[in-house]
Short mmCIF file of C-alpha atoms and ligand atoms in Angstrom, two decimals:
data_model
loop_
_atom_site.label_atom_id
_atom_site.label_comp_id
_atom_site.label_asym_id
_atom_site.label_seq_id
_atom_site.Cartn_x
_atom_site.Cartn_y
_atom_site.Cartn_z
CA MET Q 1 120.27 123.79 113.03
CA PHE Q 2 119.61 125.46 109.73
CA PRO Q 3 116.14 126.87 108.91
CA PHE Q 4 113.71 124.61 107.08
CA SER Q 5 110.04 124.14 106.24
CA TYR Q 6 108.62 120.63 105.98
CA CYS Q 7 105.21 119.41 104.87
CA ASN Q 8 104.56 115.83 103.85
CA PRO Q 9 101.02 115.39 102.53
CA THR Q 10 101.17 111.58 102.08
CA LYS Q 11 99.06 109.35 104.33
CA ILE Q 12 100.79 106.04 105.10
CA VAL Q 13 98.82 102.85 105.76
CA PHE Q 14 101.36 100.31 107.03
CA GLY Q 15 101.00 96.69 108.06
CA ASN Q 16 100.72 93.06 107.02
CA GLY Q 17 97.52 92.51 105.06
CA THR Q 18 96.81 96.20 104.46
CA VAL Q 19 96.80 95.66 100.69
CA THR Q 20 93.16 94.61 101.14
CA GLN Q 21 92.37 98.16 102.34
CA THR Q 22 93.49 99.72 99.06
CA GLY Q 23 90.01 100.06 97.57
CA ALA Q 24 88.60 101.71 100.71
CA GLU Q 25 91.54 104.13 100.84
CA VAL Q 26 91.09 105.04 97.16
CA ALA Q 27 87.35 105.53 97.65
CA ALA Q 28 88.05 107.72 100.69
CA LEU Q 29 89.94 110.07 98.38
CA GLY Q 30 86.70 110.53 96.43
CA LEU Q 31 88.02 108.64 93.40
CA ARG Q 32 85.55 106.64 91.32
CA HIS Q 33 87.65 105.45 88.36
CA VAL Q 34 91.42 105.01 88.50
CA LEU Q 35 94.07 104.18 85.94
CA LEU Q 36 95.73 101.13 87.49
CA VAL Q 37 99.42 101.48 86.63
CA TYR Q 38 101.77 98.53 87.12
CA GLY Q 39 104.92 96.88 85.80
CA GLN Q 40 105.72 93.83 83.73
CA SER Q 41 104.43 90.81 85.62
CA SER Q 42 105.36 90.69 89.35
CA ILE Q 43 101.97 91.74 90.74
CA ARG Q 44 100.19 89.24 88.47
CA ARG Q 45 102.44 86.44 89.73
CA ASN Q 46 102.41 87.17 93.47
CA GLY Q 47 98.67 87.80 93.95
CA VAL Q 48 98.93 91.54 94.61
CA TYR Q 49 96.94 92.39 91.46
CA ASP Q 50 94.10 90.12 92.57
CA ALA Q 51 94.08 91.54 96.11
CA VAL Q 52 94.08 95.14 94.86
CA THR Q 53 91.38 94.68 92.24
CA ALA Q 54 89.17 92.70 94.66
CA SER Q 55 89.41 95.59 97.13
CA LEU Q 56 88.62 98.15 94.40
CA LYS Q 57 85.57 96.13 93.40
CA ALA Q 58 84.41 95.87 97.00
CA ALA Q 59 84.76 99.63 97.41
CA GLY Q 60 82.88 100.40 94.19
CA VAL Q 61 85.89 101.91 92.41
CA ALA Q 62 86.23 101.20 88.68
CA TRP Q 63 89.62 100.85 87.05
CA THR Q 64 91.37 100.70 83.69
CA ASP Q 65 94.53 98.59 83.52
CA TYR Q 66 97.77 100.24 82.37
CA PRO Q 67 100.55 97.62 82.68
CA GLY Q 68 104.02 97.46 81.16
CA VAL Q 69 106.06 100.02 83.12
CA SER Q 70 109.74 99.08 82.72
CA PRO Q 71 112.52 99.46 85.28
CA ASN Q 72 114.01 102.92 84.56
CA PRO Q 73 110.65 103.96 83.08
CA LEU Q 74 110.42 105.59 79.65
CA LEU Q 75 108.83 108.89 78.66
CA SER Q 76 106.91 107.39 75.72
CA HIS Q 77 105.11 104.88 77.99
CA ALA Q 78 104.19 107.66 80.42
CA VAL Q 79 102.85 109.91 77.66
CA ALA Q 80 100.74 107.04 76.31
CA GLY Q 81 99.50 106.40 79.85
CA ALA Q 82 98.38 110.00 80.22
CA ALA Q 83 96.40 109.69 76.98
CA GLN Q 84 94.88 106.46 78.29
CA ALA Q 85 93.89 108.14 81.59
CA ARG Q 86 92.13 110.91 79.68
CA ALA Q 87 90.43 108.51 77.26
CA ALA Q 88 89.18 106.35 80.15
CA GLY Q 89 87.87 109.39 82.05
CA ALA Q 90 89.96 108.41 85.07
CA ASP Q 91 89.69 110.80 88.02
CA GLY Q 92 92.86 109.46 89.64
CA ILE Q 93 95.82 107.11 89.33
CA LEU Q 94 96.59 104.00 91.37
CA ALA Q 95 100.22 102.85 91.13
CA VAL Q 96 101.01 99.28 92.24
CA GLY Q 97 104.67 98.31 92.15
CA GLY Q 98 108.19 99.54 92.80
CA GLY Q 99 109.76 102.94 92.34
CA SER Q 100 109.60 102.77 88.55
CA VAL Q 101 105.85 102.20 88.59
CA LEU Q 102 105.28 104.95 91.15
CA ASP Q 103 107.51 107.38 89.25
CA GLU Q 104 105.83 106.73 85.91
CA ALA Q 105 102.40 106.96 87.56
CA LYS Q 106 103.38 110.45 88.73
CA ALA Q 107 104.38 111.38 85.17
CA ILE Q 108 101.01 110.07 83.99
CA ALA Q 109 99.19 112.03 86.71
CA LEU Q 110 100.98 115.15 85.53
CA GLY Q 111 100.58 114.43 81.81
CA ALA Q 112 96.85 113.83 82.13
CA ARG Q 113 96.18 117.34 83.44
CA ALA Q 114 99.13 119.69 82.94
CA PRO Q 115 99.11 122.12 79.99
CA HIS Q 116 102.68 121.53 78.72
CA ALA Q 117 104.42 118.49 77.24
CA VAL Q 118 105.46 115.98 79.94
CA TRP Q 119 109.19 116.26 79.17
CA ASP Q 120 109.07 120.07 79.59
CA TYR Q 121 108.54 119.53 83.32
CA TYR Q 122 111.49 117.12 83.54
CA GLU Q 123 113.70 119.56 81.63
CA GLY Q 124 112.68 122.40 83.96
CA ARG Q 125 111.04 124.38 81.13
CA ALA Q 126 107.62 124.22 82.82
CA THR Q 127 106.45 124.14 86.44
CA LEU Q 128 103.28 122.55 87.77
CA GLY Q 129 100.50 124.93 88.75
CA PRO Q 130 97.75 124.24 91.31
CA GLY Q 131 95.59 121.26 90.39
CA GLU Q 132 97.69 120.36 87.35
CA ALA Q 133 98.05 116.67 88.23
CA LEU Q 134 95.52 113.92 88.83
CA PRO Q 135 95.43 112.65 92.43
CA LEU Q 136 97.57 109.56 92.95
CA ALA Q 137 97.48 106.65 95.40
CA ALA Q 138 100.09 103.90 95.63
CA VAL Q 139 100.63 100.34 96.77
CA LEU Q 140 104.37 99.85 97.20
CA THR Q 141 105.75 96.38 96.45
CA LEU Q 142 109.49 97.10 96.43
CA PRO Q 143 110.96 99.31 99.18
CA ALA Q 144 113.91 101.32 97.85
CA THR Q 145 113.29 104.71 96.30
CA GLY Q 146 111.04 106.50 98.79
CA SER Q 147 108.72 107.49 95.92
CA GLU Q 148 105.79 106.33 98.07
CA MET Q 149 106.21 109.31 100.42
CA ASN Q 150 107.78 111.99 98.27
CA GLY Q 151 106.89 114.12 95.27
CA GLY Q 152 109.80 112.87 93.17
CA THR Q 153 109.57 111.18 89.79
CA VAL Q 154 112.44 110.09 87.54
CA ILE Q 155 111.89 109.34 83.83
CA THR Q 156 114.22 108.46 80.97
CA HIS Q 157 113.89 110.06 77.53
CA ASP Q 158 113.60 107.25 74.95
CA GLU Q 159 115.95 108.75 72.34
CA THR Q 160 118.54 110.76 74.26
CA ARG Q 161 118.53 108.35 77.26
CA GLU Q 162 118.70 111.37 79.57
CA LYS Q 163 117.29 110.60 82.99
CA ARG Q 164 115.58 113.58 84.56
CA ALA Q 165 113.56 114.27 87.71
CA VAL Q 166 110.67 116.43 88.84
CA ILE Q 167 110.03 117.04 92.52
CA HIS Q 168 106.71 118.67 93.37
CA PRO Q 169 104.30 118.25 96.31
CA LEU Q 170 101.37 117.77 93.90
CA LEU Q 171 103.02 114.49 92.92
CA ASN Q 172 103.18 113.09 96.46
CA PRO Q 173 100.82 110.12 96.62
CA LYS Q 174 97.74 111.13 98.62
CA THR Q 175 97.86 107.70 100.27
CA SER Q 176 100.45 104.94 100.13
CA VAL Q 177 99.73 101.41 101.29
CA LEU Q 178 102.84 99.71 102.68
CA ASP Q 179 102.10 96.01 103.17
CA PRO Q 180 105.31 94.08 103.93
CA GLU Q 181 103.67 90.85 102.70
CA THR Q 182 103.66 92.26 99.15
CA THR Q 183 107.47 92.36 99.27
CA LEU Q 184 108.01 88.69 100.13
CA THR Q 185 108.66 87.89 96.46
CA VAL Q 186 111.32 90.58 95.94
CA PRO Q 187 114.34 88.54 94.76
CA PRO Q 188 117.76 88.71 96.47
CA THR Q 189 119.21 90.83 93.65
CA TYR Q 190 116.70 93.61 94.24
CA VAL Q 191 116.99 93.23 98.02
CA ALA Q 192 120.66 94.14 97.53
CA TYR Q 193 120.03 96.97 95.04
CA SER Q 194 117.33 98.42 97.30
CA ALA Q 195 119.61 98.45 100.34
CA SER Q 196 122.24 100.30 98.30
CA ASP Q 197 119.71 102.89 97.11
CA ALA Q 198 118.10 103.53 100.50
CA ILE Q 199 121.49 103.82 102.23
CA SER Q 200 122.63 106.29 99.59
CA HIS Q 201 119.48 108.37 100.17
CA THR Q 202 120.30 108.52 103.87
CA ILE Q 203 123.99 109.28 103.73
CA GLU Q 204 124.29 111.81 100.92
CA SER Q 205 123.02 114.64 103.14
CA TYR Q 206 124.98 113.18 106.08
CA LEU Q 207 128.22 113.38 104.08
CA THR Q 208 127.75 116.67 102.22
CA ARG Q 209 126.12 118.91 104.83
CA PRO Q 210 128.03 121.83 106.36
CA PRO Q 211 129.79 121.28 109.72
CA ALA Q 212 127.35 121.88 112.60
CA PHE Q 213 125.96 120.33 115.79
CA LEU Q 214 123.12 118.19 114.37
CA PRO Q 215 122.51 115.26 116.73
CA VAL Q 216 118.87 114.80 115.65
CA GLN Q 217 119.71 114.51 111.95
CA ASP Q 218 122.86 112.44 112.51
CA GLY Q 219 121.02 110.06 114.84
CA TYR Q 220 118.19 109.69 112.34
CA ALA Q 221 120.60 108.81 109.53
CA GLU Q 222 122.62 106.44 111.68
CA GLY Q 223 119.48 104.64 112.90
CA VAL Q 224 118.03 104.30 109.41
CA VAL Q 225 121.28 102.98 107.89
CA ARG Q 226 121.76 100.46 110.69
CA ALA Q 227 118.15 99.35 110.28
CA ILE Q 228 118.57 98.88 106.52
CA MET Q 229 121.76 96.86 106.98
CA ALA Q 230 120.32 94.66 109.72
CA ALA Q 231 117.03 94.07 107.88
CA THR Q 232 118.87 93.27 104.63
CA GLU Q 233 121.04 90.66 106.35
CA ARG Q 234 117.95 89.04 107.83
CA ILE Q 235 115.98 89.06 104.57
CA LEU Q 236 118.85 87.48 102.66
CA ALA Q 237 119.24 84.80 105.34
CA ALA Q 238 115.49 84.14 105.56
CA PRO Q 239 113.43 85.68 102.70
CA GLY Q 240 110.18 84.94 104.56
CA ASP Q 241 111.16 87.08 107.56
CA LEU Q 242 108.21 89.45 107.64
CA GLU Q 243 109.55 91.51 110.55
CA ALA Q 244 112.66 92.27 108.54
CA ARG Q 245 110.66 92.95 105.36
CA GLY Q 246 108.56 95.42 107.36
CA ALA Q 247 111.60 97.10 108.91
CA MET Q 248 113.16 97.50 105.46
CA MET Q 249 109.95 98.94 104.06
CA TRP Q 250 109.63 101.66 106.67
CA ALA Q 251 113.35 102.41 106.75
CA ALA Q 252 113.47 102.91 102.97
CA THR Q 253 110.47 105.23 103.19
CA LEU Q 254 112.09 107.28 105.96
CA ALA Q 255 115.31 107.37 103.95
CA TRP Q 256 113.90 109.58 101.21
CA ASN Q 257 110.83 111.41 102.52
CA PHE Q 258 113.17 114.34 103.21
CA LEU Q 259 112.45 114.35 106.95
CA GLY Q 260 116.00 113.28 107.83
CA SER Q 261 117.57 116.15 105.91
CA CYS Q 262 115.43 118.86 107.54
CA GLY Q 263 117.69 121.45 109.13
CA VAL Q 264 120.99 120.11 107.78
CA GLY Q 265 121.60 123.17 105.61
CA PRO Q 266 122.73 122.92 101.99
CA TRP Q 267 123.44 119.37 100.82
CA SER Q 268 123.69 117.54 97.53
CA THR Q 269 123.50 114.11 95.92
CA PRO Q 270 126.73 113.51 93.95
CA ALA Q 271 126.49 109.69 94.08
CA HIS Q 272 123.03 109.89 92.50
CA MET Q 273 124.25 112.46 89.98
CA LEU Q 274 127.01 110.04 88.91
CA GLU Q 275 124.63 107.05 88.88
CA HIS Q 276 121.79 108.37 86.73
CA PRO Q 277 123.83 108.11 83.50
CA LEU Q 278 124.57 104.44 84.32
CA SER Q 279 120.88 103.56 84.54
CA GLY Q 280 119.79 106.04 81.84
CA LEU Q 281 122.36 105.13 79.20
CA HIS Q 282 123.01 101.48 80.08
CA ASN Q 283 119.87 100.36 81.97
CA VAL Q 284 121.86 99.38 85.08
CA PRO Q 285 119.39 98.97 88.01
CA HIS Q 286 119.49 102.23 89.97
CA GLY Q 287 120.60 100.77 93.33
CA ALA Q 288 123.21 98.61 91.62
CA GLY Q 289 124.64 101.68 89.92
CA LEU Q 290 124.83 103.49 93.26
CA ALA Q 291 126.90 100.63 94.70
CA VAL Q 292 129.42 101.49 91.99
CA THR Q 293 129.34 105.30 92.13
CA GLY Q 294 128.81 105.72 95.91
CA PRO Q 295 132.10 104.29 97.24
CA ALA Q 296 134.03 105.84 94.32
CA TRP Q 297 132.59 109.27 95.07
CA MET Q 298 133.30 108.84 98.80
CA THR Q 299 136.92 108.00 98.00
CA TRP Q 300 137.20 111.27 96.08
CA GLU Q 301 135.16 113.28 98.59
CA CYS Q 302 136.97 112.08 101.70
CA ARG Q 303 139.98 114.24 100.80
CA ARG Q 304 137.72 117.29 101.42
CA ARG Q 305 135.30 115.93 104.04
CA THR Q 306 137.43 113.44 105.91
CA ASP Q 307 135.47 114.28 109.08
CA ARG Q 308 132.10 113.27 107.65
CA VAL Q 309 133.31 110.08 105.97
CA ALA Q 310 135.08 109.17 109.21
CA ALA Q 311 131.84 109.78 111.14
CA PHE Q 312 130.00 107.49 108.68
CA ALA Q 313 132.70 104.84 109.16
CA ARG Q 314 132.66 104.98 112.96
CA ARG Q 315 128.97 105.44 113.68
CA MET Q 316 127.45 103.27 110.97
CA LEU Q 317 130.14 100.67 110.26
CA ASP Q 318 131.78 100.34 113.71
CA VAL Q 319 135.24 101.37 112.50
CA SER Q 320 137.46 102.08 115.52
CA GLU Q 321 140.47 103.84 113.92
CA ALA Q 322 141.36 106.99 115.87
CA ASP Q 323 142.80 108.85 112.91
CA ASP Q 324 140.11 110.39 110.65
CA ALA Q 325 141.80 109.59 107.34
CA ALA Q 326 142.43 105.97 108.35
CA ALA Q 327 138.87 105.62 109.66
CA ALA Q 328 137.43 107.06 106.43
CA ALA Q 329 139.51 104.72 104.24
CA GLU Q 330 138.55 101.70 106.34
CA GLY Q 331 134.88 102.75 106.28
CA ILE Q 332 134.79 103.00 102.48
CA ALA Q 333 136.49 99.61 102.15
CA ARG Q 334 134.00 98.02 104.57
CA PHE Q 335 131.03 99.63 102.86
CA ARG Q 336 132.11 98.47 99.40
CA ALA Q 337 132.78 94.96 100.71
CA TRP Q 338 129.35 94.83 102.33
CA LEU Q 339 127.59 96.03 99.18
CA LYS Q 340 129.44 93.35 97.21
CA ARG Q 341 128.78 90.59 99.74
CA ILE Q 342 125.02 91.15 99.63
CA GLY Q 343 125.02 90.93 95.82
CA ASN Q 344 125.71 94.33 94.28
CA PRO Q 345 128.15 95.13 91.48
CA VAL Q 346 130.80 97.47 92.87
CA THR Q 347 132.86 98.33 89.79
CA LEU Q 348 132.01 99.58 86.31
CA ALA Q 349 133.45 96.31 85.03
CA ASP Q 350 130.89 94.41 87.15
CA CYS Q 351 128.24 96.26 85.09
CA GLY Q 352 129.95 95.43 81.79
CA LEU Q 353 131.30 98.99 81.45
CA GLY Q 354 134.83 100.38 81.23
CA ASP Q 355 137.10 103.18 80.07
CA ALA Q 356 135.30 103.47 76.72
CA GLN Q 357 132.05 104.49 78.41
CA ILE Q 358 133.50 106.91 80.97
CA PRO Q 359 133.57 110.07 78.78
CA GLU Q 360 129.87 109.79 77.88
CA LEU Q 361 128.89 108.92 81.46
CA ALA Q 362 130.89 111.91 82.71
CA ARG Q 363 129.32 114.24 80.14
CA HIS Q 364 125.81 113.30 81.31
CA ALA Q 365 126.80 113.54 84.99
CA ALA Q 366 128.24 117.04 84.48
CA ILE Q 367 124.98 118.18 82.86
CA LEU Q 368 123.10 116.87 85.90
CA ALA Q 369 125.56 118.65 88.20
CA GLN Q 370 124.42 121.92 86.66
CA ALA Q 371 120.72 121.00 86.64
CA TRP Q 372 120.83 119.90 90.29
CA ALA Q 373 123.30 122.61 91.40
CA THR Q 374 125.49 119.86 92.87
CA GLY Q 375 128.58 122.05 92.75
CA ALA Q 376 130.78 123.82 90.19
CA GLU Q 377 133.60 121.37 91.00
CA TYR Q 378 131.71 118.57 89.22
CA THR Q 379 133.00 119.29 85.73
CA GLU Q 380 133.17 116.60 83.06
CA GLU Q 381 136.84 116.06 83.99
CA THR Q 382 136.09 115.66 87.69
CA CYS Q 383 133.20 113.29 87.02
CA ALA Q 384 135.46 111.21 84.76
CA ALA Q 385 138.16 111.15 87.45
CA ILE Q 386 135.64 109.91 90.04
CA LEU Q 387 134.30 107.26 87.64
CA ARG Q 388 137.86 106.05 87.07
CA LEU Q 389 137.96 105.28 90.81
CA ALA Q 390 135.12 102.82 90.12
CA ARG Q 391 136.98 100.73 87.52
O1 NZQ D 1 107.94 95.20 86.51
P1 NZQ D 1 107.62 94.17 87.54
O2 NZQ D 1 107.17 92.89 86.95
O3 NZQ D 1 106.67 94.71 88.57
O4 NZQ D 1 109.00 93.79 88.29
C1 NZQ D 1 109.78 94.69 89.07
C2 NZQ D 1 111.05 95.12 88.36
O5 NZQ D 1 111.47 94.14 87.45
C3 NZQ D 1 110.31 93.97 90.27
N1 NZQ D 1 109.41 93.97 91.44
C4 NZQ D 1 108.78 95.00 92.04
N2 NZQ D 1 108.10 94.57 93.12
C5 NZQ D 1 108.30 93.23 93.20
C6 NZQ D 1 109.13 92.85 92.14
N3 NZQ D 1 109.51 91.55 91.93
C7 NZQ D 1 109.05 90.63 92.80
N4 NZQ D 1 108.24 90.94 93.86
C8 NZQ D 1 107.85 92.21 94.09
N5 NZQ D 1 107.06 92.50 95.16
O6 NZQ D 1 111.49 94.67 90.63
C9 NZQ D 1 112.10 95.18 89.46
C10 NZQ D 1 112.60 96.57 89.71
O7 NZQ D 1 111.55 97.46 89.99
P2 NZQ D 1 111.80 99.04 89.96
O8 NZQ D 1 110.49 99.68 90.29
O9 NZQ D 1 112.46 99.43 88.70
O10 NZQ D 1 112.85 99.25 91.14
P3 NZQ D 1 113.06 100.46 92.13
O11 NZQ D 1 112.00 100.49 93.15
O12 NZQ D 1 114.45 100.34 92.58
O13 NZQ D 1 112.89 101.77 91.23
C11 NZQ D 1 113.94 102.32 90.49
C12 NZQ D 1 113.53 103.59 89.78
O14 NZQ D 1 113.22 104.65 90.73
C13 NZQ D 1 114.01 105.81 90.42
C14 NZQ D 1 115.25 105.21 89.80
O15 NZQ D 1 116.00 106.16 89.08
C15 NZQ D 1 114.67 104.12 88.92
O16 NZQ D 1 114.20 104.65 87.69
N6 NZQ D 1 114.20 106.64 91.63
C16 NZQ D 1 113.15 107.33 92.10
C17 NZQ D 1 113.27 108.20 93.17
C18 NZQ D 1 112.12 108.96 93.70
N7 NZQ D 1 110.97 108.91 93.08
O17 NZQ D 1 112.25 109.65 94.69
C19 NZQ D 1 114.54 108.43 93.85
C20 NZQ D 1 115.56 107.39 93.55
O18 NZQ D 1 116.84 107.92 93.85
C21 NZQ D 1 115.53 106.87 92.14
O19 NZQ D 1 116.18 107.77 91.24
ZN1 ZN D 2 118.08 106.56 94.65
#
């Protein structure tokens, strides 16, 4: 195993009905007035808003509403939210929603306290110092991104459409409430997109890590991917299946709380690097975009890491080919077919994109390759070549 240090400061409260504990959990953090950040309308329609605000009231916590977070959240809305948090005198943030809401809530938490402009942190021109973010709690309603148990936040710049991330432990939610009942209204489209995202989070380190004997990490990834696939099948067959909703919720959290990648050595996220321009420039849902870029990238990558793609194929998709190259090819085909069957787009054309968009997508991906140190091989030309495999 490779050396690592791991600290995850997020408390998880998991279980059916736990949304009613939100107020008590927020009060236990010492918060008295929170900015309640949420999306367009889902929590108003499915009763989660009422359950959360009733629990805040019962716990004596005041709140100021800040709705309107969009999927692929925008910088301008986060900056306005930070101003609102300051104006309201909020001593913390409560995010209620999916990854977009949690990510923007983190940008608001940062913007309300940090000395530099919010975008400076996303561009890497500024780094958070101690105490430079308001404390944040979360109620997750859409399991996919892992934002509920990590310090990551992804925001899109309104004008340039660049999608950038900050990862900092100060931005980990102090507490995240994971109530599977709040996810019963997630529609089949987002069930599919979420499975694609959470699987990608699990397999990017699995596929890119250096060769080594890593049975703990491999077993973790294989278990999480199998759980996501099984739970997704069950949810699509029976949307009211709470056991499956719960399994998906915890699996997606474990997929991106960076526990599974501890000790794997250097690894990278090329499928995500290629996807962010799709969602940033063209507003493709993040998980849907990964269903396009993931298999295309694997097809390109399996010439170099046939062993890892073959391991993915055999241990996660039950491919039985003895030859590594044949197993890898069969695995990619099965994976793409599964993503499609559950309801994802799997080609650029499925997203309404084509050759005309590839140069701009590749240019943005190559910039991210540098920012994320994904690898010098990911030039604009290489990124374009990989995207052409997704036509
Ligand atoms: O806005 P509302 O009305 O709430 O509707 C949302 C939204 O339209 C809806 N939704 C959420 N919970 C629901 C529900 N609908 C019915 N019932 C519920 N219980 O779902 C739609 C999509 O929500 P969104 O939050 O955008 O989806 P997701 O969780 O996939 O988040 C995607 C964002 O997270 C970023 C992505 O780039 C993207 O911007 N990521 C964040 C990461 C992180 N923080 O670590 C890592 C990821 O790789 C990813 O980049
Ligand atoms: Zn993702």
